[in-house]
Coordinates of C-alpha atoms in Angstrom, one line a residue:
M1 CA 48.2 -4.1 90.8
G2 CA 47.2 -5.9 94.0
A3 CA 50.3 -8.0 93.8
H4 CA 52.5 -4.9 93.3
K5 CA 51.0 -3.3 96.4
L6 CA 51.5 -6.5 98.4
L7 CA 55.1 -6.7 97.3
F8 CA 55.5 -3.1 98.2
S9 CA 54.3 -3.6 101.8
E10 CA 56.6 -6.7 102.1
L11 CA 59.5 -4.5 100.9
K12 CA 58.6 -2.0 103.6
L13 CA 59.2 -4.7 106.3
W14 CA 62.7 -5.3 104.9
T15 CA 63.7 -1.7 104.5
S16 CA 65.9 -0.2 107.2
G17 CA 66.1 3.2 105.5
R18 CA 65.8 6.4 107.5
G19 CA 62.3 6.9 108.9
G20 CA 60.8 3.9 106.9
W21 CA 60.6 6.2 103.8
I22 CA 59.2 3.5 101.6
A23 CA 56.2 3.1 103.9
R24 CA 55.7 6.9 103.7
L25 CA 55.3 6.9 99.9
H26 CA 52.0 5.1 100.5
K27 CA 48.8 7.1 100.3
G28 CA 45.2 6.1 100.5
G29 CA 42.8 4.8 103.1
C30 CA 43.3 1.9 105.5
G31 CA 42.5 -0.9 103.0
K32 CA 44.3 -4.2 103.3
A33 CA 46.5 -3.5 100.3
S34 CA 48.0 -0.2 101.6
L35 CA 48.4 -1.5 105.1
S36 CA 51.7 0.4 105.7
S37 CA 50.1 3.9 105.3
C38 CA 47.8 2.9 108.2
S39 CA 50.5 2.4 110.7
P40 CA 50.0 4.3 113.9
K41 CA 51.8 7.7 113.7
V42 CA 53.0 9.3 116.9
C43 CA 54.6 12.7 117.2
I44 CA 56.8 13.6 120.2
V45 CA 57.6 17.3 121.1
G46 CA 61.0 17.6 122.7
S47 CA 64.1 15.4 122.3
G48 CA 65.3 15.1 125.9
P49 CA 65.2 11.9 128.0
A50 CA 61.4 12.0 128.3
G51 CA 61.0 12.3 124.5
F52 CA 63.5 9.6 123.6
Y53 CA 62.4 7.1 126.3
T54 CA 58.7 7.5 125.2
A55 CA 59.8 6.9 121.6
Q56 CA 62.0 3.9 122.6
H57 CA 59.1 2.1 124.4
L58 CA 56.6 2.7 121.6
I59 CA 59.0 1.4 118.9
K60 CA 60.0 -1.7 120.9
A61 CA 56.4 -2.5 122.0
R62 CA 54.7 -2.3 118.6
Q63 CA 56.2 -3.3 115.3
D64 CA 54.2 -0.9 113.2
V65 CA 54.3 2.4 115.2
E66 CA 56.1 5.3 113.4
V67 CA 57.5 8.0 115.7
D68 CA 58.6 11.5 114.7
I69 CA 60.5 13.6 117.3
Y70 CA 60.3 17.4 116.9
E71 CA 62.9 19.6 118.7
R72 CA 63.3 23.4 118.8
L73 CA 67.1 23.4 118.7
P74 CA 69.2 21.9 115.9
V75 CA 70.7 19.4 118.4
P76 CA 69.0 16.6 120.3
F77 CA 69.1 15.2 123.9
G78 CA 67.9 18.1 126.0
L79 CA 69.2 18.2 129.5
V80 CA 71.6 15.3 128.9
R81 CA 73.5 17.7 126.7
F82 CA 72.6 21.0 128.5
G83 CA 71.9 20.0 132.1
V84 CA 74.2 17.1 133.1
A85 CA 77.4 18.5 134.6
P86 CA 80.5 18.4 132.4
D87 CA 82.4 16.3 134.9
H88 CA 79.7 13.6 134.9
P89 CA 80.4 12.0 131.5
E90 CA 79.1 8.6 132.6
V91 CA 75.6 10.1 133.0
K92 CA 75.7 11.2 129.3
N93 CA 76.1 7.5 128.2
V94 CA 72.3 7.4 127.7
I95 CA 73.0 9.3 124.5
N96 CA 74.1 6.0 123.0
T97 CA 70.7 4.5 123.7
F98 CA 68.9 7.6 122.3
T99 CA 71.0 7.5 119.2
Q100 CA 70.0 3.9 118.5
T101 CA 66.3 4.9 118.9
A102 CA 66.8 7.9 116.6
K103 CA 68.4 5.8 113.9
H104 CA 65.7 3.2 114.0
S105 CA 63.8 2.8 110.7
R106 CA 60.5 3.8 112.3
C107 CA 61.9 6.9 114.1
S108 CA 62.7 10.3 112.6
F109 CA 64.2 13.4 114.2
Y110 CA 63.2 17.0 113.1
G111 CA 65.4 19.6 114.8
N112 CA 65.1 23.3 114.4
V113 CA 61.3 23.2 114.6
N114 CA 59.7 25.4 117.2
V115 CA 56.4 23.7 118.0
G116 CA 53.8 26.4 119.1
K117 CA 55.5 28.9 116.7
N118 CA 56.5 27.2 113.4
V119 CA 53.6 24.6 113.7
S120 CA 50.7 24.4 116.1
I121 CA 49.6 21.6 118.4
T122 CA 46.3 21.4 116.5
E123 CA 48.2 21.0 113.2
L124 CA 50.2 18.1 114.7
Q125 CA 47.0 16.5 116.0
Q126 CA 45.5 16.6 112.5
A127 CA 48.6 14.9 111.1
Y128 CA 49.2 12.2 113.8
H129 CA 47.1 9.7 115.7
A130 CA 48.8 10.7 119.0
V131 CA 50.8 13.8 120.1
V132 CA 53.1 13.5 123.2
L133 CA 54.4 16.7 124.9
S134 CA 57.8 16.1 126.4
Y135 CA 59.4 19.5 126.2
G136 CA 60.5 19.7 129.8
A137 CA 60.8 22.6 132.1
E138 CA 62.6 25.6 130.7
G139 CA 61.3 28.3 133.1
N140 CA 62.7 29.3 136.4
R141 CA 61.0 29.4 139.7
S142 CA 61.4 32.9 141.0
M143 CA 62.6 33.6 144.6
G144 CA 60.0 36.3 144.9
V145 CA 62.2 38.6 147.0
P146 CA 63.3 42.2 146.5
G147 CA 66.6 42.5 144.7
E148 CA 66.5 39.3 142.7
D149 CA 66.9 41.2 139.5
L150 CA 70.2 42.8 140.5
A151 CA 73.4 42.2 138.5
G152 CA 75.2 39.2 140.0
V153 CA 72.0 37.2 140.7
Y154 CA 71.4 34.2 138.3
S155 CA 69.1 31.2 138.1
A156 CA 70.9 27.8 138.3
K157 CA 69.2 26.9 135.1
D158 CA 70.9 29.8 133.2
F159 CA 74.2 29.3 135.0
V160 CA 74.2 25.6 134.1
G161 CA 73.1 26.5 130.5
W162 CA 76.1 28.9 130.4
Y163 CA 78.7 26.3 131.3
N164 CA 77.1 23.6 129.2
G165 CA 76.8 25.7 126.0
L166 CA 73.0 26.3 125.8
P167 CA 72.8 28.9 122.9
S168 CA 70.3 31.1 124.9
C169 CA 72.7 31.4 127.8
R170 CA 75.9 32.1 125.8
E171 CA 76.0 35.7 126.7
L172 CA 75.4 35.3 130.5
S173 CA 79.1 35.9 131.3
P174 CA 78.6 36.0 135.1
D175 CA 80.9 38.3 137.1
L176 CA 83.2 35.9 139.1
S177 CA 85.3 38.7 140.6
C178 CA 84.0 38.3 144.1
E179 CA 85.3 36.0 146.9
T180 CA 82.0 34.6 148.2
A181 CA 79.2 33.0 146.2
V182 CA 75.9 31.9 147.8
I183 CA 73.8 29.2 146.2
L184 CA 70.1 29.0 147.3
G185 CA 68.9 25.4 147.3
Q186 CA 70.6 22.1 148.3
G187 CA 69.7 19.7 145.5
N188 CA 72.1 18.1 143.0
V189 CA 72.0 21.0 140.7
A190 CA 73.1 23.4 143.5
L191 CA 76.0 21.0 144.2
D192 CA 76.9 20.8 140.5
V193 CA 77.1 24.7 140.4
A194 CA 79.2 24.7 143.6
R195 CA 81.6 22.0 142.3
I196 CA 82.1 23.8 138.9
L197 CA 82.8 27.1 140.7
L198 CA 85.4 25.5 143.0
S199 CA 86.9 22.7 140.8
P200 CA 90.6 23.0 139.7
I201 CA 90.8 24.1 136.1
D202 CA 93.0 21.0 135.3
I203 CA 90.0 18.8 136.1
L204 CA 87.5 20.9 134.1
K205 CA 89.7 21.3 131.0
K206 CA 89.4 17.6 130.3
T207 CA 85.6 17.8 130.2
D208 CA 83.2 19.1 127.6
I209 CA 82.7 22.4 129.5
T210 CA 82.7 25.3 127.0
Q211 CA 85.9 27.2 126.3
P212 CA 84.5 30.6 127.2
T213 CA 83.4 29.2 130.6
L214 CA 86.8 27.6 131.1
E215 CA 88.5 30.9 130.5
A216 CA 86.1 32.7 132.9
L217 CA 86.7 30.1 135.6
A218 CA 90.4 30.3 135.2
E219 CA 90.2 34.1 136.1
S220 CA 87.5 33.5 138.8
Q221 CA 88.2 35.0 142.3
V222 CA 85.5 32.9 144.0
R223 CA 87.1 31.1 146.9
R224 CA 84.1 30.4 149.2
V225 CA 80.7 28.9 148.3
L226 CA 77.8 28.7 150.8
I227 CA 75.0 26.3 149.9
V228 CA 71.9 27.5 151.7
G229 CA 68.7 25.5 152.5
R230 CA 65.5 26.5 154.4
R231 CA 65.3 23.2 156.4
G232 CA 67.8 21.0 158.2
P233 CA 70.5 18.4 157.4
I234 CA 67.9 15.6 157.5
Q235 CA 65.8 17.2 154.8
I236 CA 68.7 18.0 152.4
A237 CA 67.7 17.3 148.7
C238 CA 71.0 16.2 147.2
T239 CA 72.2 12.6 146.9
I240 CA 75.2 10.9 148.5
K241 CA 77.2 10.8 145.2
E242 CA 77.1 14.6 144.8
L243 CA 77.9 15.1 148.5
R244 CA 80.9 12.8 148.3
E245 CA 82.2 14.7 145.3
M246 CA 82.1 17.9 147.3
V247 CA 83.9 16.3 150.3
N248 CA 86.7 14.9 148.0
L249 CA 87.0 18.0 145.8
P250 CA 90.7 18.8 145.5
D251 CA 92.0 22.0 147.0
T252 CA 88.8 22.6 149.0
R253 CA 87.8 22.1 152.7
P254 CA 84.4 22.0 154.3
D255 CA 83.2 24.9 156.5
M256 CA 80.1 23.9 158.5
V257 CA 78.2 25.3 161.5
A258 CA 78.3 22.6 164.2
A259 CA 75.0 23.9 165.8
D260 CA 73.1 23.1 162.6
F261 CA 73.6 19.4 163.4
D262 CA 72.2 19.5 166.9
G263 CA 70.0 16.4 167.5
V264 CA 70.8 14.9 164.1
K265 CA 72.8 12.0 165.5
E266 CA 69.9 10.9 167.6
A267 CA 67.5 11.0 164.6
L268 CA 69.8 8.7 162.5
K269 CA 68.3 5.4 163.7
D270 CA 64.8 6.2 162.3
L271 CA 66.0 7.2 158.8
P272 CA 65.7 5.1 155.7
R273 CA 69.0 3.6 154.6
P274 CA 70.0 6.0 151.7
R275 CA 69.0 9.1 153.8
K276 CA 70.9 7.6 156.8
R277 CA 74.1 7.1 154.8
L278 CA 73.9 10.7 153.4
T279 CA 73.4 12.2 156.8
E280 CA 76.2 10.1 158.3
L281 CA 78.6 11.5 155.7
M282 CA 77.4 15.0 156.4
L283 CA 77.9 14.5 160.2
K284 CA 81.4 13.0 159.7
T285 CA 82.4 16.0 157.4
A286 CA 81.0 18.6 159.7
L287 CA 81.8 17.3 163.2
E288 CA 84.5 14.6 163.2
V289 CA 88.2 15.5 163.6
P290 CA 89.8 14.4 160.3
G291 CA 92.7 11.9 160.2
E292 CA 96.2 13.2 159.7
K293 CA 96.2 12.9 155.9
E294 CA 92.8 14.6 155.5
Q295 CA 93.9 17.3 158.0
E296 CA 97.0 18.0 155.9
R297 CA 94.9 18.1 152.7
R298 CA 92.4 20.6 154.3
S299 CA 95.2 22.8 155.7
K300 CA 96.6 23.3 152.2
A301 CA 93.2 24.0 150.6
S302 CA 92.7 27.5 149.1
R303 CA 88.9 27.3 148.8
T304 CA 86.1 26.4 151.1
W305 CA 82.5 25.3 150.8
G306 CA 79.7 24.7 153.3
F307 CA 76.1 24.1 153.9
R308 CA 74.0 26.7 155.8
F309 CA 70.8 25.2 157.1
F310 CA 67.5 26.8 158.4
R311 CA 67.9 29.8 156.2
S312 CA 65.5 31.4 153.6
P313 CA 66.3 34.4 151.3
V314 CA 64.5 37.6 152.4
E315 CA 66.2 40.2 150.2
V316 CA 69.2 40.5 147.9
L317 CA 71.2 43.5 149.1
A318 CA 72.6 46.1 146.6
E319 CA 75.8 48.1 146.8
P320 CA 74.8 51.6 147.8
G321 CA 74.0 53.6 144.7
H322 CA 74.6 50.6 142.4
S323 CA 72.5 47.9 140.7
R324 CA 75.0 45.3 141.8
I325 CA 74.7 42.8 144.5
A326 CA 76.6 43.3 147.8
G327 CA 75.1 40.5 149.9
I328 CA 72.0 38.6 150.8
R329 CA 69.7 38.8 153.8
L330 CA 68.6 35.4 155.1
A331 CA 65.7 34.7 157.5
I332 CA 66.6 32.2 160.2
N333 CA 64.1 29.4 160.4
K334 CA 63.2 26.7 162.9
L335 CA 61.6 23.4 162.0
E336 CA 58.1 22.2 163.0
G337 CA 57.5 18.5 162.7
S338 CA 60.1 15.9 161.8
G339 CA 61.6 14.0 158.8
D340 CA 60.6 14.8 155.3
G341 CA 57.3 16.4 156.4
A342 CA 59.1 19.0 158.6
Q343 CA 58.1 22.6 157.8
A344 CA 60.5 25.6 158.0
V345 CA 58.9 28.4 160.1
L346 CA 60.3 31.9 160.5
T347 CA 61.8 32.9 163.9
G348 CA 61.8 36.6 163.1
E349 CA 65.6 36.7 163.2
V350 CA 67.7 37.6 160.1
E351 CA 71.4 37.6 159.1
D352 CA 73.2 39.4 156.3
V353 CA 75.8 37.5 154.3
P354 CA 78.2 39.6 152.2
C355 CA 78.6 38.1 148.7
G356 CA 79.1 39.1 145.1
L357 CA 77.3 36.2 143.4
V358 CA 73.9 34.5 144.1
V359 CA 72.7 31.5 142.2
S360 CA 69.1 30.5 142.8
S361 CA 68.7 26.7 142.5
I362 CA 65.2 26.4 143.8
G363 CA 63.8 24.5 140.8
Y364 CA 62.9 24.6 137.2
K365 CA 59.3 25.0 135.9
S366 CA 57.4 24.1 132.8
L367 CA 55.8 26.8 130.6
P368 CA 52.6 26.5 128.5
I369 CA 53.4 25.8 124.8
D370 CA 50.1 26.6 123.0
P371 CA 46.7 28.0 124.1
S372 CA 45.0 24.8 123.0
V373 CA 46.8 22.7 125.6
P374 CA 45.4 22.6 129.2
F375 CA 48.0 23.9 131.7
D376 CA 48.0 24.1 135.5
S377 CA 49.9 27.3 136.1
R378 CA 50.0 26.7 139.9
K379 CA 51.7 23.3 139.6
A380 CA 53.3 24.3 136.3
I381 CA 52.4 21.0 134.7
V382 CA 50.0 19.8 132.0
P383 CA 47.1 18.2 134.0
N384 CA 47.1 14.5 133.2
T385 CA 46.2 11.0 134.3
M386 CA 49.0 8.4 133.6
G387 CA 50.3 10.8 130.9
R388 CA 46.8 11.2 129.2
V389 CA 46.2 15.0 129.1
K390 CA 42.9 15.8 130.7
Q391 CA 40.1 16.9 128.4
A392 CA 42.2 16.4 125.3
A393 CA 41.8 13.1 123.5
G394 CA 44.9 12.0 121.5
L395 CA 47.2 14.3 123.6
Y396 CA 49.7 12.9 126.1
C397 CA 52.7 14.2 128.1
S398 CA 55.8 12.7 129.7
G399 CA 58.8 13.8 131.7
W400 CA 58.9 17.0 133.8
L401 CA 55.9 18.5 132.0
K402 CA 53.9 15.5 133.4
T403 CA 55.3 15.4 137.0
G404 CA 57.1 18.6 137.7
P405 CA 60.9 18.9 137.8
T406 CA 61.8 16.0 140.1
G407 CA 64.0 13.0 140.1
V408 CA 67.0 11.7 138.0
I409 CA 67.1 10.4 134.5
A410 CA 65.9 6.9 135.6
T411 CA 62.8 8.6 137.2
T412 CA 62.0 10.2 133.8
M413 CA 62.6 6.9 132.0
N414 CA 60.0 5.2 134.1
N415 CA 57.5 8.0 133.8
S416 CA 58.0 8.1 130.0
F417 CA 57.5 4.3 129.7
D418 CA 54.2 4.7 131.6
T419 CA 53.0 7.4 129.1
A420 CA 54.0 5.1 126.2
R421 CA 52.0 2.3 127.8
S422 CA 48.9 4.6 128.1
I423 CA 49.2 5.4 124.4
L424 CA 49.5 1.7 123.5
E425 CA 46.5 0.8 125.7
D426 CA 44.5 3.5 124.0
M427 CA 45.4 2.2 120.5
D428 CA 44.4 -1.3 121.5
S429 CA 41.1 -0.3 123.3
G430 CA 39.9 1.9 120.5
T431 CA 40.1 5.1 122.7
L432 CA 42.4 6.4 120.0
D433 CA 40.7 6.3 116.6
M434 CA 43.1 4.3 114.4
S435 CA 40.6 3.7 111.5
A436 CA 41.8 6.7 109.5
A437 CA 45.2 6.9 107.9
K438 CA 47.2 10.0 109.0
P439 CA 49.8 11.7 106.9
G440 CA 52.3 12.3 109.7
S441 CA 55.5 14.1 108.8
Q442 CA 54.5 14.2 105.2
S443 CA 51.9 17.0 105.8
I444 CA 54.0 18.7 108.5
S445 CA 57.1 18.8 106.3
A446 CA 55.0 20.5 103.6
L447 CA 53.7 23.0 106.1
L448 CA 57.1 23.8 107.4
E449 CA 58.5 24.2 103.8
K450 CA 55.7 26.6 103.0
R451 CA 56.6 28.6 106.2
G452 CA 60.3 28.7 105.3
V453 CA 61.4 26.4 108.1
K454 CA 64.1 23.8 107.3
P455 CA 64.3 20.9 109.8
V456 CA 67.6 19.4 110.9
T457 CA 67.6 15.6 110.4
F458 CA 69.5 13.2 112.6
S459 CA 72.2 12.7 110.0
D460 CA 72.6 16.5 110.0
W461 CA 73.1 16.3 113.8
E462 CA 75.7 13.7 113.2
K463 CA 77.7 16.2 111.2
I464 CA 77.5 18.7 114.1
D465 CA 78.5 15.9 116.5
N466 CA 81.6 15.0 114.4
V467 CA 82.7 18.6 114.2
E468 CA 82.3 19.1 117.9
M469 CA 84.3 15.9 118.7
K470 CA 87.1 16.9 116.3
R471 CA 87.3 20.4 117.8
G472 CA 87.5 18.8 121.3
E473 CA 90.2 16.3 120.3
S474 CA 92.6 19.1 119.4
R475 CA 92.1 20.4 123.0
G476 CA 92.2 17.1 124.8
K477 CA 88.4 17.3 125.5
P478 CA 85.6 14.8 124.6
R479 CA 84.0 17.6 122.6
E480 CA 84.0 21.4 122.0
K481 CA 80.4 22.4 121.6
L482 CA 79.1 24.8 118.9
L483 CA 77.6 27.7 120.9
T484 CA 75.1 29.3 118.5
V485 CA 72.2 28.1 116.5
E486 CA 73.7 29.8 113.4
E487 CA 76.9 27.8 113.7
M488 CA 75.0 24.6 114.3
L489 CA 72.9 25.1 111.2
H490 CA 75.9 26.1 109.1
V491 CA 77.6 22.8 109.9
A492 CA 74.4 20.8 109.5
W493 CA 73.7 22.1 106.0
T494 CA 77.2 22.2 104.5

């Protein structure tokens, strides 16, 4: 019998089947003979970049860790699929790396599982040695001003979800019948929204933007987009790549206020290099007389965009007797202090800007998942030290839930690797009790079945992926996304 068991564990090392299924047939304690059942089992909640990078590091660093990734939607990749702009396909290339991780013999994907509803965190903790929360930031920071609930006011998160095919935003159908749109916030997401609103349809129709969005944008009357920030040009939050894309956007010309740039040239010498290059490009765009070719291009442009600095929203104005937006009232600010630490202070002056669309791009925020998990509602994060959730042994977090919604995908990669290192350290030091075998997905799958929840596997997702790519091909696009959970499940399971 002992020889049989030994052979069995050797076989496990050779198998490359999905999720190391041979290993998972093992039951019993942590005796030498049934070594494979004692492998560390880690569960990750959320399959965006934070979840996948955490999984990747764990699997590469230890040859015996088994990782299960649970995702509420039937499709993986989080904000890479639903956040990255359609005209930035190169950013989505990380999906290839995530796919390699998902297809690793020691990794399994369970889509269509709503943690906190279908299964509790406590139940996951009973089934796994460690549980990592990587479910991101799906809430919106509110502006906190009167009128923000009027028709015609949207959060950037929902607007981005709409053009990227997030099922919960499918019915947003924003009214684009106005001439002027105002975007509040000057980060990369704000510039993505501005670019999508103003891009020629011929450019967008070659991307994976959804068909309903494409049709709405083809009919759009929006010709002018103002991108508003509470501080000055030196504090702007976007990066140079996104600014350059705006500057070079076909059929558009910049429209800036020269006075906003007073004193900026003099401050250039003290700026760090990336910030200096960004500010120089802004100055050039706003103040320099363009060359002949650029002048000709601008004179033919039918659409305009511009930054408005030193402005904060005070109130969204309604059309008299209607619940629709007619404009926005902005407070005029001045800066106290300098550089990144400068604070916007009210001057007491206001100005009204007529517009028919307001998109608030002032940040995403994480929401609590389960009453058993500590949550700092002021910072909107799970309180943690290097990814270890405070006062909750065996519970970890990575990504935006750990840090707040900042940085690019590479930032999330590093923060997720750090969390994975914390888990590995805790396994090695004995902080995590590895002496008992844990059932992992075996017990969770049984629970879900009992509750009538059928998970979507990674090979089910590949069916969805193939259908989307085929649908896109017929339209000359990289993919045409399925837009409802029902459609996704239908394709996955037939």
